[in-house]
Each structure stands twice: as structure tokens, then as C-alpha cells.
Coordinates of C-alpha atoms in Angstrom, one line a residue:
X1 CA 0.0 0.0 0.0
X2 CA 2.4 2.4 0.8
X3 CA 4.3 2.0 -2.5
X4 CA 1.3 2.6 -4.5
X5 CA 0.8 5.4 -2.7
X6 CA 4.5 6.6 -3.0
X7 CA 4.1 5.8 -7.2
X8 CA 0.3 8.1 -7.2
X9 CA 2.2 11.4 -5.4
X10 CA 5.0 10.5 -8.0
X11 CA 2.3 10.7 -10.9
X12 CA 0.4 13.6 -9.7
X13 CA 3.8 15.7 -9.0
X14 CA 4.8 15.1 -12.6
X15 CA 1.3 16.2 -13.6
X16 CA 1.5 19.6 -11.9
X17 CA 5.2 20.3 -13.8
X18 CA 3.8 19.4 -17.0
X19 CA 0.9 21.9 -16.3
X20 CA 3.2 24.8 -15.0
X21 CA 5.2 24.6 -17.8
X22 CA 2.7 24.3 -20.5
X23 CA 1.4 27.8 -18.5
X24 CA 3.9 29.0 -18.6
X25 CA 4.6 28.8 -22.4
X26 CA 1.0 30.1 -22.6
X27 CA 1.0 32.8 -20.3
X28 CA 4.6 33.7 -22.6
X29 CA 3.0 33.7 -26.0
X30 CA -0.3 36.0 -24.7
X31 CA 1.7 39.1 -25.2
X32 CA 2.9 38.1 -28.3
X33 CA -0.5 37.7 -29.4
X34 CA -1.7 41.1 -28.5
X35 CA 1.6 42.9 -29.6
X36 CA 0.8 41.3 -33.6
X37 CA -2.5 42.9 -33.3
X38 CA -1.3 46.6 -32.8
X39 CA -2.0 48.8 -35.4
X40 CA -1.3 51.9 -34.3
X41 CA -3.1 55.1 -32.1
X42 CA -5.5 57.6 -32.7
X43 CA -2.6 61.2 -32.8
X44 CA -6.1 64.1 -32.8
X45 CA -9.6 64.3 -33.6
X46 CA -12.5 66.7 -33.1
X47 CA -15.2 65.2 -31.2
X48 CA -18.1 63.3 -32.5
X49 CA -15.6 60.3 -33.3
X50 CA -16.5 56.8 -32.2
X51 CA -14.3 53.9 -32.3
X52 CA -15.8 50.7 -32.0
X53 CA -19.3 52.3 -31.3
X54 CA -17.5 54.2 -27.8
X55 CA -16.2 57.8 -28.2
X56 CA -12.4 58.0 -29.1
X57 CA -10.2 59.9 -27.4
X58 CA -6.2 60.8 -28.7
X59 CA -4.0 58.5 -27.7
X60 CA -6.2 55.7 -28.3
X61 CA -4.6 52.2 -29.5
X62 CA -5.8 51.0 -33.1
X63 CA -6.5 47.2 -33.1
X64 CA -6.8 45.4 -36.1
X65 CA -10.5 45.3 -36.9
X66 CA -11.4 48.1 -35.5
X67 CA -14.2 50.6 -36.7
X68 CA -13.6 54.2 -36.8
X69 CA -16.4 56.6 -37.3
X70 CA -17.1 60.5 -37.7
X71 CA -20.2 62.5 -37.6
X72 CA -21.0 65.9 -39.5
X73 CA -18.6 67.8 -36.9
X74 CA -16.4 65.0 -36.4
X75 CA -12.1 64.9 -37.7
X76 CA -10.0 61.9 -36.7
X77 CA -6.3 61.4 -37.6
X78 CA -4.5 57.9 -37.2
X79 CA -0.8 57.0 -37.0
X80 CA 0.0 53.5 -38.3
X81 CA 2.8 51.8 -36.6
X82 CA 5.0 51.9 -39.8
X83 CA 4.9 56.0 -39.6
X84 CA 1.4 56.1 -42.5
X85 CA -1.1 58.9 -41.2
X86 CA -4.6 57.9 -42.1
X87 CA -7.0 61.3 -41.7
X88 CA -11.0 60.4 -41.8
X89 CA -13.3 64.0 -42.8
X90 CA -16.5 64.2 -41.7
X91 CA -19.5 61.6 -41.4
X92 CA -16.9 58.9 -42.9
X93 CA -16.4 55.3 -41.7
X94 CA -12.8 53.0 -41.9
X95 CA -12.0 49.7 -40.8
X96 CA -8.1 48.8 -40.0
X97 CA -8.7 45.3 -41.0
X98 CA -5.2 45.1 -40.8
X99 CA -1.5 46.3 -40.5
X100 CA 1.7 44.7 -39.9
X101 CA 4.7 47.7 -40.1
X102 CA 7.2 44.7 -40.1
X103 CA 5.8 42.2 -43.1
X104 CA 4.6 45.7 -44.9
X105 CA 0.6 43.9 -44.6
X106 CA -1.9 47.0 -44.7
X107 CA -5.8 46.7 -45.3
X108 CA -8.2 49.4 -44.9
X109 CA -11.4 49.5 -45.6
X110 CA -13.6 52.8 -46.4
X111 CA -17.2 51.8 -45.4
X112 CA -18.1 55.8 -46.8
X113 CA -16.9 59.2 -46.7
X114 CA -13.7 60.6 -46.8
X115 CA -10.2 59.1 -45.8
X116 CA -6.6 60.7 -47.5
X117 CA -3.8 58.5 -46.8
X118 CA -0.1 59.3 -46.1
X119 CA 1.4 55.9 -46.8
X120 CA 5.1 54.7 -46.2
X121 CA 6.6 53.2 -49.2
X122 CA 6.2 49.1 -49.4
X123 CA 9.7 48.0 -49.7
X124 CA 9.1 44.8 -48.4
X125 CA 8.5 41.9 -51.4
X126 CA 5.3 40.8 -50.5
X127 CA 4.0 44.1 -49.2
X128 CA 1.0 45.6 -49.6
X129 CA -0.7 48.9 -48.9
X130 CA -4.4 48.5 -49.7
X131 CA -7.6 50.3 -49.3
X132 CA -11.1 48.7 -50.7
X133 CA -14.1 50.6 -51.0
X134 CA -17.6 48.6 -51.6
X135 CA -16.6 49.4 -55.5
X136 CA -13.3 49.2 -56.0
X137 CA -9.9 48.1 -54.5
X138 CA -6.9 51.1 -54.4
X139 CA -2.8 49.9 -53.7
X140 CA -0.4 51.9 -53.2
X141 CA 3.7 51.6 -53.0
X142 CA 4.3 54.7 -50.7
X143 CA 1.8 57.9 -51.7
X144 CA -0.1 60.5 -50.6
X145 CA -3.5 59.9 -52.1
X146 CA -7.6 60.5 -51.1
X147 CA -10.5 58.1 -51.6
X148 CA -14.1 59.3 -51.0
X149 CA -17.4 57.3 -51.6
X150 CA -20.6 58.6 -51.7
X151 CA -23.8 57.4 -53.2
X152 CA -22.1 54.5 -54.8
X153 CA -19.0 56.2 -56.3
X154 CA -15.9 56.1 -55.4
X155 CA -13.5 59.0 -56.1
X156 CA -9.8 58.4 -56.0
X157 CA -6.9 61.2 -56.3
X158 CA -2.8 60.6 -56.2
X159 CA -1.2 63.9 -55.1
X160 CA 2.0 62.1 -54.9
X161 CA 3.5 58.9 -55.9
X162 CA 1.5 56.0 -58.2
X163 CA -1.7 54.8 -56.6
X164 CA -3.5 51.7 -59.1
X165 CA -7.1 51.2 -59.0
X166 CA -9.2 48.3 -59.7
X167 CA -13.2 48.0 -60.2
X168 CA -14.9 45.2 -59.1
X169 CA -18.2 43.7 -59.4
X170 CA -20.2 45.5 -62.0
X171 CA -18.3 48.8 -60.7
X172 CA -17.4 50.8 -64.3
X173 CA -15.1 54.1 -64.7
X174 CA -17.0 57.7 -65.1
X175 CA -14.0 59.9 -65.2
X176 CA -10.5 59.0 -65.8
X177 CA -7.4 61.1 -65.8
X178 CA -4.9 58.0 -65.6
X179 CA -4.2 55.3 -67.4
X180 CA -6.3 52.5 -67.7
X181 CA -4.2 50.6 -70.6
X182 CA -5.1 47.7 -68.6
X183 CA -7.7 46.1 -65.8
X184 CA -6.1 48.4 -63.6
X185 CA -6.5 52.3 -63.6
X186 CA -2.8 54.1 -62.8
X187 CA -3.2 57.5 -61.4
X188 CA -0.1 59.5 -61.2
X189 CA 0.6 62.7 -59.1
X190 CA -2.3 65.1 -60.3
X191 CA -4.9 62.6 -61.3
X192 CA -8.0 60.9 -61.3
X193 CA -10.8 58.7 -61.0
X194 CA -14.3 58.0 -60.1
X195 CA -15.6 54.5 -60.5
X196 CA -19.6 53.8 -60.0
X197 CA -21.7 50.7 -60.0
X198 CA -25.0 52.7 -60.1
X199 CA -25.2 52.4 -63.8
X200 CA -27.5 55.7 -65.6
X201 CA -30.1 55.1 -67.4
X202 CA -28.4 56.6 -70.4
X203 CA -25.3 54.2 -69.7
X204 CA -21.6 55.1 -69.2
X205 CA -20.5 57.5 -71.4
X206 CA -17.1 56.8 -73.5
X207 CA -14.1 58.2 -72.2
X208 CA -12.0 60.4 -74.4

């Protein structure tokens, strides 16, 4: 009896070091975790700014996923952790799906409104710096550029740099000041282009 017993305190000792250690490792890989999910903070804003549905304040951490919002009298402006600046106008709405400053991995998405973009330059291989509207998806290498949609349009301008443009679903080019030689639209610095997918009842017009 007293051997079995001596072999059961054995067994449960070795039970409890297998289940500190494994905390351990877990209680180790938690910050990890959170730290890949960092996207940046919000730097100013003028009230009537939500994020995540609760007002934002400066100094606020970005999250990946997270929903940014303006009303009529509402400014918000974002730094990336990479160094991008991200400013939302008025009665606008962004997602940071996501953003990785160390693989060069940037998604936004621009729900409506206005959002001009002060992006780093993508040196990284498989980088990407991308911003989607419910019309169209914009990449850029390193720019300074503005996308707005409104009323199913989406308006895109490069003041800087190259920023491509691609329509999808039924989404067809209004105005063009770039080139669209092929599926994609370039817009150098100084140009161009709204894409809709609210077709008029006239059709698109041909594009000079």
C-alpha cells in the first residue's frame, strides 16, 4: 500500500510540472499575441468620433479590426505603426482590418466618406498597402492619395507617388485622368478617378 501510494504522489507531482510549464509557455505567447495585433493610435480628432461604437479619445490604440467613425462635426487622424497617417473628414467610416509595419501587410477598408492617406513606401517583397471601398480596391507603393465614396461612387486622387485602381463587381469608370491601358487604372501625381456601380439610365459614357 504504501508503495502505490508513494508511485500516485510521483504521478500527480509530474502532472502539476507538466501543467506549469505548459502555463507558462501560454502565459509567454499572450503578449505576443496582442503585440501582432497593434496597429497603431489615434494622434487628434475633433469630437463626435466613435471607435468601436464608444467615443475616441487621442492616444487611443488602433487594433486590427477596428471601426472608426465621424459624424458631421467629427475629424480623426490615425498613425500606423510603420509612420502612415490615415486622416477620416467628416461623417466617414474606416476599418483597420489590418496592418503589420514589419511584413509591410496594410488593409483598410472605407465603409463611406472621406479618408486621405499618407502611406510609407512598401519595400518589403510581399508588401502591400491596400484600401477597398464597396466598388473598387486602391494599392499603393508609398503615396499620398484621397479616396471618398458617396452614393455609390468612389473618387480616387494621387497627389503624390503612383496609386493603381481596380473595379470590381459590376463597378465601371466615369471619369479617368490616368491610365487604364489595362484592368487596372494608374493615377499619377495630379490625377484621377471615379468609378460607380450605379449604372445611368443613359449608360456610361465613353471616355476620351
Amino acid at each position: 500500500m504504501l508503495k502505490s501510494s508513494t508511485c500516485g504522489e510521483k504521478l500527480v507531482d509530474q502532472l502539476r510540472r507538466v501543467c506549469s510549464v505548459f502555463l507558462c509557455f501560454l502565459m509567454l505567447a499572450l503578449p505576443a499575441i496582442s503585440a501582432d495585433q497593434q496597429a497603431g493610435q489615434i494622434n487628434a480628432l475633433v469630437p463626435a468620433a466613435t471607435r468601436n461604437a464608444q467615443p475616441a479619445k487621442a492616444k487611443d490604440a488602433l487594433q486590427w479590426n477596428d471601426l472608426l467613425k465621424t459624424e458631421q462635426a467629427g475629424r480623426m487622424r490615425a498613425g500606423l505603426t510603420d509612420g502612415s497617417i490615415l486622416s477620416l473628414g467628416s461623417n466617414s467610416e474606416l476599418r483597420v482590418l489590418q496592418h503589420d509595419a514589419t511584413s509591410q501587410q496594410t488593409s483598410l477598408e472605407v465603409g463611406y466618406g472621406k479618408l486621405r492617406s499618407r502611406a510609407v513606401k512598401v519595400t518589403q517583397p510581399n508588401g502591400k498597402f491596400e484600401v477597398k471601398t464597396p466598388n473598387t480596391v486602391i494599392g499603393v507603393i508609398g503615396t499620398d492619395f484621397f479616396v471618398g465614396y458617396e452614393a455609390n461612387k468612389t473618387t480616387v486622387i494621387c497627389y503624390t507617388g503612383v496609386v493603381t485602381v481596380t473595379p470590381i463587381g459590376n463597378a465601371k469608370v466615369v471619369k479617368n485622368s490616368g491610365d487604364n491601358s489595362s484592368d487596372k487604372i494608374t493615377l499619377n501625381a495630379g490625377q484621377m478617378v471615379i468609378i460607380s456601380d450605379l449604372i445611368p439610365p443613359a449608360g456610361f459614357q465613353p471616355e476620351p
